[in-house]
Coordinates of C-alpha atoms and ligand atoms in Angstrom, one line a residue:
M24 CA 2.8 2.8 -26.4
K25 CA 5.1 1.2 -23.6
K26 CA 3.0 -0.5 -20.6
V27 CA 3.7 -2.3 -17.8
V28 CA 1.9 -4.5 -16.2
K29 CA 2.0 -4.9 -12.5
F30 CA 0.3 -8.8 -11.3
G31 CA -0.7 -9.7 -7.8
G32 CA -0.2 -12.7 -6.0
S33 CA -3.6 -13.8 -6.5
S34 CA -3.4 -13.1 -10.2
L35 CA -1.2 -15.2 -10.4
A36 CA -1.8 -18.5 -8.0
S37 CA -2.5 -20.6 -10.3
A38 CA -1.7 -22.1 -13.8
E39 CA -5.6 -20.6 -14.6
Q40 CA -4.8 -17.2 -13.0
F41 CA -1.3 -17.5 -15.2
Q42 CA -3.3 -18.6 -18.1
K43 CA -5.7 -15.2 -17.7
A44 CA -2.7 -13.3 -16.9
G45 CA -0.9 -14.5 -20.0
D46 CA -4.4 -13.7 -22.1
I47 CA -4.1 -9.8 -21.1
I48 CA -0.4 -9.8 -21.9
R49 CA -0.3 -10.6 -25.3
K50 CA -4.2 -9.2 -25.9
D51 CA -2.1 -5.7 -26.6
F52 CA 2.3 -6.3 -27.8
S53 CA 2.4 -2.9 -25.7
R54 CA 2.6 -4.9 -22.7
R55 CA 6.4 -4.9 -23.0
Y56 CA 7.6 -5.6 -19.4
V57 CA 5.8 -8.1 -16.8
V58 CA 6.2 -7.2 -12.9
P59 CA 5.1 -10.7 -11.6
S60 CA 4.3 -11.3 -7.8
A61 CA 5.1 -14.6 -5.9
P62 CA 2.0 -17.1 -6.0
G63 CA -0.9 -16.2 -3.7
K64 CA -4.2 -17.4 -2.2
R65 CA -6.2 -19.9 -4.5
N66 CA -8.8 -19.8 -1.7
K67 CA -9.7 -18.2 1.3
E68 CA -7.8 -21.1 3.4
D69 CA -4.6 -21.2 1.1
V70 CA -1.6 -19.6 2.3
K71 CA 0.2 -17.0 -0.1
V72 CA 3.8 -18.3 -1.4
T73 CA 5.9 -15.4 0.8
D74 CA 4.3 -16.4 3.9
M75 CA 5.1 -19.7 3.2
L76 CA 9.0 -18.8 2.6
Y77 CA 8.9 -17.0 5.6
Q78 CA 7.6 -20.1 7.9
C79 CA 10.4 -21.9 6.5
Y80 CA 13.3 -19.8 6.8
Q81 CA 11.6 -19.1 10.1
L82 CA 12.4 -23.2 10.5
A83 CA 15.8 -23.2 9.0
E84 CA 17.2 -20.1 11.1
E85 CA 15.4 -22.7 14.0
E86 CA 18.0 -25.3 12.3
K87 CA 14.7 -27.8 12.2
D88 CA 14.2 -29.7 9.8
F89 CA 12.6 -27.2 7.3
S90 CA 13.0 -29.8 3.7
Q91 CA 9.1 -31.2 3.9
L92 CA 7.6 -27.0 4.1
L93 CA 10.3 -26.8 1.0
S94 CA 8.7 -29.5 -0.8
R95 CA 5.8 -28.2 -0.6
I96 CA 6.3 -24.8 -1.9
K97 CA 8.1 -26.9 -4.4
A98 CA 5.1 -28.5 -5.5
R99 CA 3.4 -25.4 -5.6
Y100 CA 5.2 -24.1 -8.3
D101 CA 5.9 -27.6 -10.5
E102 CA 1.5 -27.3 -10.3
I103 CA 2.1 -23.9 -11.9
I104 CA 4.4 -25.4 -14.5
Q105 CA 2.2 -28.4 -15.3
G106 CA -1.1 -26.7 -15.7
L107 CA 1.1 -24.5 -18.7
E108 CA 2.4 -27.3 -20.0
L109 CA 6.3 -25.9 -19.5
N110 CA 9.3 -27.7 -20.1
V111 CA 10.9 -26.3 -17.1
S112 CA 12.3 -27.8 -14.1
L113 CA 12.8 -25.5 -11.0
Q114 CA 15.3 -28.2 -9.4
A115 CA 18.6 -26.6 -9.7
E116 CA 17.0 -23.7 -8.2
F117 CA 15.8 -25.3 -5.4
D118 CA 18.9 -27.0 -4.4
K119 CA 20.2 -23.5 -4.4
I120 CA 17.7 -22.1 -2.1
E121 CA 17.6 -24.7 0.8
A122 CA 22.4 -24.8 0.4
N123 CA 20.6 -20.3 1.0
F124 CA 18.4 -21.7 3.6
Y125 CA 21.9 -23.3 5.7
E126 CA 24.6 -20.5 4.8
K127 CA 21.3 -18.6 6.6
A128 CA 21.1 -16.3 3.9
G129 CA 18.7 -14.3 5.6
K130 CA 15.0 -13.4 6.3
D131 CA 14.5 -11.2 2.7
Y132 CA 16.7 -13.9 0.7
A133 CA 14.2 -16.0 2.0
A134 CA 11.2 -13.9 1.0
S135 CA 12.2 -12.3 -2.2
R136 CA 12.3 -16.2 -3.9
G137 CA 8.7 -16.0 -4.5
E138 CA 8.7 -14.1 -6.8
Y139 CA 11.9 -14.7 -7.6
L140 CA 10.4 -18.3 -9.3
N141 CA 7.7 -16.9 -10.4
G142 CA 10.0 -15.1 -12.3
I143 CA 11.1 -17.3 -14.3
I144 CA 8.1 -19.1 -14.8
M145 CA 6.4 -16.5 -16.5
A146 CA 8.6 -15.2 -18.9
A147 CA 9.1 -19.2 -20.3
Y148 CA 5.9 -18.8 -20.4
L149 CA 5.3 -15.5 -22.2
G150 CA 8.4 -16.7 -24.1
Y151 CA 10.1 -13.1 -22.2
E152 CA 13.5 -12.2 -20.7
F153 CA 14.3 -12.5 -17.2
I154 CA 16.0 -10.1 -15.9
D155 CA 16.5 -10.5 -12.1
A156 CA 15.7 -8.0 -9.6
A157 CA 18.9 -8.5 -7.8
Q158 CA 20.6 -7.2 -10.7
V159 CA 18.6 -4.1 -11.6
I160 CA 17.3 -2.8 -8.4
F161 CA 19.4 -1.7 -5.8
F162 CA 19.3 -0.5 -2.2
D163 CA 22.5 1.2 -0.6
E164 CA 23.9 0.7 2.9
E165 CA 21.4 1.9 5.0
D166 CA 18.8 0.2 3.6
N167 CA 17.3 2.8 1.5
F168 CA 16.2 2.3 -1.6
D169 CA 18.2 4.0 -4.4
A170 CA 16.2 5.9 -7.1
E171 CA 18.6 7.0 -8.5
K172 CA 20.7 4.0 -9.2
T173 CA 18.1 1.7 -9.7
N174 CA 16.6 4.1 -12.7
Q175 CA 19.6 4.5 -14.3
I176 CA 20.8 0.7 -14.8
L177 CA 17.1 -0.9 -15.1
G178 CA 16.8 2.3 -18.1
Q179 CA 19.7 1.5 -19.6
R180 CA 19.3 -2.5 -19.4
L181 CA 15.2 -2.4 -21.0
A182 CA 16.5 0.5 -23.0
V183 CA 18.1 -2.5 -25.0
T184 CA 15.5 -5.0 -23.2
E185 CA 12.2 -5.2 -26.1
K186 CA 10.5 -7.7 -23.8
A187 CA 10.9 -8.8 -19.9
V188 CA 9.5 -10.0 -17.4
V189 CA 11.1 -8.6 -13.6
P190 CA 9.7 -10.5 -10.4
G191 CA 8.6 -8.2 -7.7
F192 CA 9.1 -7.1 -3.6
Y193 CA 12.7 -7.4 -3.9
G194 CA 16.6 -6.1 -4.4
A195 CA 19.6 -6.2 -3.7
R196 CA 22.1 -4.6 -1.6
P197 CA 25.4 -2.9 -2.5
D198 CA 27.1 -5.9 -1.0
G199 CA 25.1 -8.1 -2.8
S200 CA 23.0 -9.5 -0.8
I201 CA 19.3 -9.2 -1.8
K202 CA 16.7 -6.9 -0.1
T203 CA 13.0 -7.2 0.3
F204 CA 10.7 -4.0 -0.2
S205 CA 8.1 -4.2 2.8
R206 CA 5.0 -7.1 2.4
G207 CA 2.8 -6.0 -1.1
G208 CA 5.6 -4.4 -2.3
S209 CA 5.7 -6.1 -5.8
D210 CA 3.5 -2.6 -6.5
I211 CA 6.6 -0.6 -6.1
T212 CA 8.3 -2.3 -8.2
G213 CA 6.2 -1.6 -11.1
S214 CA 6.4 1.4 -10.3
I215 CA 10.0 2.0 -10.9
V216 CA 9.4 -0.1 -14.0
A217 CA 7.2 2.4 -14.9
R218 CA 9.4 5.4 -14.7
A219 CA 13.0 3.7 -15.6
V220 CA 11.0 2.8 -19.2
R221 CA 8.2 6.0 -19.1
A222 CA 6.4 3.3 -19.9
D223 CA 2.5 5.3 -21.3
V224 CA 0.7 3.2 -18.7
Y225 CA 1.6 1.7 -15.1
E226 CA -1.0 -1.3 -15.0
N227 CA -1.4 -2.9 -12.0
W228 CA -3.4 -6.4 -12.2
T229 CA -5.0 -7.8 -8.9
D230 CA -8.3 -9.2 -8.2
V231 CA -10.8 -6.5 -7.8
S232 CA -11.7 -4.2 -10.4
G233 CA -10.1 -0.6 -8.9
F234 CA -10.9 1.2 -6.1
L235 CA -14.3 1.6 -4.2
I236 CA -15.7 4.9 -3.6
A237 CA -15.7 3.1 0.3
D238 CA -14.9 0.4 2.2
P239 CA -17.2 -2.4 0.7
R240 CA -17.5 -4.4 4.6
I241 CA -19.0 -1.3 5.4
I242 CA -21.2 -0.5 2.8
D243 CA -23.4 -3.0 0.3
N244 CA -22.3 -2.6 -2.9
P245 CA -20.2 0.9 -3.1
E246 CA -19.7 2.6 -6.3
K247 CA -16.4 2.5 -8.2
I248 CA -13.9 5.4 -8.0
E249 CA -13.5 5.7 -12.0
T250 CA -10.6 8.8 -11.4
I251 CA -8.3 9.4 -8.6
T252 CA -5.5 11.9 -8.2
Y253 CA -2.5 10.6 -6.6
R254 CA -3.2 13.3 -4.2
E255 CA -6.5 11.7 -3.1
L256 CA -5.2 8.3 -3.2
R257 CA -2.0 9.5 -0.9
E258 CA -5.1 10.6 1.6
L259 CA -7.2 7.3 1.4
S260 CA -4.5 5.1 1.4
Y261 CA -3.0 6.8 4.8
M262 CA -6.5 6.0 6.0
G263 CA -6.8 2.6 4.8
A264 CA -7.0 2.5 1.2
S265 CA -5.5 -0.8 0.6
V266 CA -5.6 -1.8 -2.7
L267 CA -1.8 -0.2 -3.7
H268 CA 0.4 0.0 -1.6
E269 CA 1.1 3.1 0.1
E270 CA 4.6 3.8 -1.3
A271 CA 4.1 2.6 -5.0
I272 CA 3.1 5.7 -6.2
F273 CA 6.2 7.8 -5.2
P274 CA 8.2 6.2 -8.8
V275 CA 5.7 6.9 -11.8
R276 CA 4.1 10.2 -10.0
R277 CA 8.1 11.7 -10.9
E278 CA 7.5 11.1 -14.6
G279 CA 3.7 11.6 -14.6
I280 CA 2.9 8.5 -15.4
P281 CA -0.8 7.6 -14.6
I282 CA -1.5 3.5 -13.2
N283 CA -4.8 2.0 -13.8
I284 CA -6.0 0.0 -11.5
R285 CA -7.7 -3.4 -12.8
N286 CA -9.0 -7.0 -12.7
T287 CA -7.1 -10.1 -14.0
N288 CA -10.7 -12.0 -13.1
E289 CA -12.9 -8.9 -15.0
P290 CA -10.6 -7.8 -17.9
D291 CA -13.2 -5.6 -19.6
D292 CA -13.8 -4.1 -16.3
K293 CA -12.1 0.1 -16.9
G294 CA -10.7 -0.6 -13.4
T295 CA -9.4 2.7 -11.3
W296 CA -7.1 5.5 -13.5
I297 CA -4.9 7.0 -11.1
V298 CA -3.3 9.9 -12.2
E299 CA -1.1 13.9 -11.4
S300 CA -4.5 15.9 -12.8
T301 CA -7.5 16.1 -14.5
C302 CA -10.2 18.1 -16.1
Q303 CA -12.7 15.0 -15.5
K304 CA -15.3 16.4 -12.9
S305 CA -15.8 13.3 -10.0
R306 CA -19.3 11.8 -10.1
F307 CA -20.7 13.0 -7.0
V308 CA -18.1 15.7 -4.8
I309 CA -15.9 13.5 -3.1
T310 CA -13.9 10.7 -4.4
G311 CA -13.7 8.7 -1.6
I312 CA -14.4 8.5 2.8
A313 CA -11.4 6.3 4.2
G314 CA -10.8 5.5 7.7
K315 CA -8.8 4.0 11.0
R316 CA -10.3 2.5 14.0
G317 CA -7.8 3.3 17.6
F318 CA -6.3 6.5 17.7
C319 CA -6.0 8.7 21.5
S320 CA -6.6 12.1 21.3
I321 CA -3.8 13.6 24.3
N322 CA -6.0 17.9 25.2
I323 CA -4.2 20.3 26.5
E324 CA -5.2 23.4 28.1
K325 CA -3.3 26.7 29.1
D326 CA -4.2 30.4 29.4
M327 CA -3.0 32.5 27.3
M328 CA -1.5 29.5 25.3
N329 CA -1.9 32.1 21.6
S330 CA 0.8 34.4 23.3
E331 CA 3.6 31.8 24.2
I332 CA 6.1 31.8 21.6
G333 CA 7.7 28.1 20.7
F334 CA 4.8 25.7 23.2
G335 CA 3.2 24.0 20.3
R336 CA 7.0 23.0 19.8
K337 CA 6.8 22.3 23.7
V338 CA 4.8 19.9 23.6
L339 CA 5.5 18.0 20.4
Q340 CA 8.7 17.2 21.5
A341 CA 6.7 15.2 25.0
F342 CA 6.7 13.2 22.1
E343 CA 9.4 13.4 19.6
D344 CA 11.4 12.3 23.0
N345 CA 8.9 9.0 23.2
G346 CA 9.3 8.5 20.1
I347 CA 5.5 8.7 19.1
A348 CA 4.7 10.4 16.2
F349 CA 1.6 12.4 16.5
E350 CA -1.6 12.1 13.0
H351 CA -3.4 15.3 13.6
V352 CA -3.0 18.9 15.9
P353 CA -6.3 20.8 15.5
S354 CA -5.8 23.8 18.2
G355 CA -7.7 26.6 19.4
I356 CA -7.0 29.8 21.5
D357 CA -5.8 28.3 24.5
T358 CA -6.3 24.4 24.0
M359 CA -4.0 22.8 21.8
T360 CA -5.4 18.3 21.1
I361 CA -3.3 15.9 19.8
F362 CA -4.3 12.9 17.9
V363 CA -1.8 9.4 18.5
H364 CA -2.3 5.7 17.8
Q365 CA -3.7 4.2 20.6
D366 CA -1.1 1.0 20.3
E367 CA 1.8 2.9 20.0
F368 CA 0.4 5.6 23.2
M369 CA -0.6 3.8 25.8
H370 CA 2.0 2.1 27.0
K371 CA 4.4 5.3 26.7
E372 CA 1.4 8.1 28.3
Q373 CA 2.7 8.2 31.5
N374 CA 6.1 9.2 30.5
V375 CA 4.1 11.5 27.5
V376 CA 1.9 13.1 30.4
A377 CA 5.4 13.9 32.3
A378 CA 7.2 15.4 30.3
I379 CA 4.9 17.7 28.9
H380 CA 4.4 19.2 32.5
R381 CA 8.5 19.5 32.3
L382 CA 8.2 20.4 28.7
A383 CA 5.5 22.4 28.9
D384 CA 3.6 23.8 32.1
P385 CA 0.0 23.3 30.8
D386 CA -2.6 23.8 33.0
M387 CA -4.7 20.8 32.5
I388 CA -3.7 17.7 30.2
D389 CA -7.2 15.0 29.4
I390 CA -6.7 12.4 27.5
E391 CA -9.7 10.6 25.2
A392 CA -9.4 7.1 23.8
D393 CA -11.2 5.2 21.1
L394 CA -11.5 7.1 18.8
A395 CA -11.4 7.0 14.8
L396 CA -11.1 8.9 12.3
I397 CA -12.3 9.1 8.9
A398 CA -11.0 10.8 5.8
V399 CA -13.9 12.7 3.2
V400 CA -11.0 13.3 0.0
G401 CA -12.3 15.2 -3.1
R402 CA -10.7 17.1 -5.5
G403 CA -13.7 18.7 -6.4
M404 CA -15.0 20.2 -2.3
K405 CA -12.7 23.4 -3.1
S406 CA -14.9 24.6 -5.5
T407 CA -17.9 23.6 -4.1
R408 CA -19.7 25.2 -1.7
G409 CA -21.4 23.2 1.5
T410 CA -18.8 19.9 1.5
A411 CA -18.5 20.4 5.9
G412 CA -21.9 22.1 6.2
R413 CA -23.6 18.7 4.1
I414 CA -21.5 16.0 5.7
F415 CA -22.3 17.2 9.7
S416 CA -25.9 17.7 9.3
A417 CA -25.4 14.3 7.9
L418 CA -23.6 12.8 10.7
A419 CA -26.2 15.2 13.4
H420 CA -29.4 13.1 11.5
A421 CA -27.8 9.5 12.4
N422 CA -26.9 10.9 15.6
I423 CA -23.5 11.0 15.6
N424 CA -21.6 13.4 18.0
V425 CA -18.2 15.0 16.5
R426 CA -15.5 15.0 18.3
M427 CA -13.2 16.9 16.0
I428 CA -13.0 19.0 12.2
D429 CA -9.5 19.1 10.8
Q430 CA -10.0 20.3 7.1
G431 CA -5.8 20.0 5.7
S432 CA -4.6 22.5 3.7
S433 CA -5.0 20.9 0.6
E434 CA -8.0 21.4 0.7
L435 CA -8.4 18.1 -0.9
N436 CA -9.9 16.7 2.5
I437 CA -12.1 16.5 5.8
I438 CA -11.1 14.7 8.5
I439 CA -13.4 14.0 11.1
G440 CA -13.1 12.5 14.7
V441 CA -16.3 10.5 16.1
K442 CA -16.2 7.7 19.3
N443 CA -14.9 3.9 17.8
E444 CA -18.4 3.0 18.2
D445 CA -20.1 4.7 15.8
F446 CA -17.8 5.0 13.3
E447 CA -19.4 2.8 10.6
E448 CA -22.8 4.7 11.1
A449 CA -20.7 7.8 10.7
I450 CA -19.6 6.5 7.1
K451 CA -23.0 5.2 6.4
A452 CA -24.0 8.4 6.7
I453 CA -21.8 10.6 4.3
Y454 CA -22.3 8.1 1.5
D455 CA -25.6 8.1 1.9
I456 CA -25.9 12.2 1.6
F457 CA -22.9 11.9 -1.2
V458 CA -23.8 8.9 -3.5
L459 CA -26.7 7.3 -2.2
V460 CA -28.7 10.6 -3.8
Q461 CA -27.1 11.5 -6.3
L462 CA -27.9 7.4 -8.0
Ligands
LIG14 N1 4.9 -10.9 -2.0 C1 4.8 -9.7 -1.6 C2 3.9 -10.2 -0.4 O1 3.3 -11.1 -0.4 C3 4.8 -9.0 -2.1 C4 3.5 -8.6 -2.6 O2 3.1 -9.9 -3.2 O3 3.5 -7.6 -3.5 O4 4.0 -9.4 0.3

């Protein structure tokens, strides 16, 4: 058995948290490859080391004094080292970082030091080999992640390494300079390492016991999701469920490696399994509900639209020309509606309207703002009669007007548009009808 374990920032925020992570790793010999984040928040008011590094580098770039902030960052690491009673000094590393800040080594370089230094401590603490991610994770000239080169070189390196720590979040460009993934990107590194060693499982240790059926800020104590497929997760994370970085599923998905989200503070909890496919029925017809506020719909009408070839293309061209991505396009016989993010669309709306008129010559355009989209996701839905019926009768009972319905072609989800102000009530109504009634 080979497991890759990634620990998030809150799991490594202090010596005490490091010890919990260490206990977890030592309990299972197959936990051979460890991917740490940078130290996160120790409490609500605390600041993540990554954010401190960004701030510190900003000062360096403005040619202001950054030495105090850099010392505070060093103190965070020293506290961990002392708490773990390790015989490690990061002084030389910090001297190098300081010099590189003066040289303006880049924002990505600065941010990456958070995981780099935590990796050094983790390797010393566990007695594992430290492998700098810059040697094994690669980006190309266009700053895109180079999956194949990475997989080859990282795979070869780890094939001859029994136990290793590879810091998360960054890699190197062809010229050797450092490039990071987007925020939260250590999740991606964990997945890349799992693919490279063909791990049996990718364990992602964080501060929650996996995914919940709905957002706990809306539903009191929601039930946990035990097993979810990659595709279901994709739908939910697109709509705002944010335990795992959106892109983290892609490397492991290629190899059919399951991800297990676990809680460092509750290590006996089984967490959530993310798998390619499963014969396990989920406990409820739906796997999860997620949603976002802040959408706008552009409703376009034109008589005989249905027989005008190319009408849709012309309309979408107007959005493309203005650099706006569309989210959903439900359509009727003589109507077509485009859903977009309100904040992206707002300051370009008149340009888009003019472009639609010019390109597609519609009879009428009507814009509606302040809409929310809710995705009800479940692999069980396509084989269960009446799912849509239950959703809409629950919403009707809650006095919520449904503005849009879109059943994704995957038959994995139903997307519902409501007014922003109905968002929370709608989620509660759907949760109640599928989950509460069954408990
Ligand atoms: N430390 C980085 C961040 O705060 C990456 C990560 O934690 O995954 O975004």
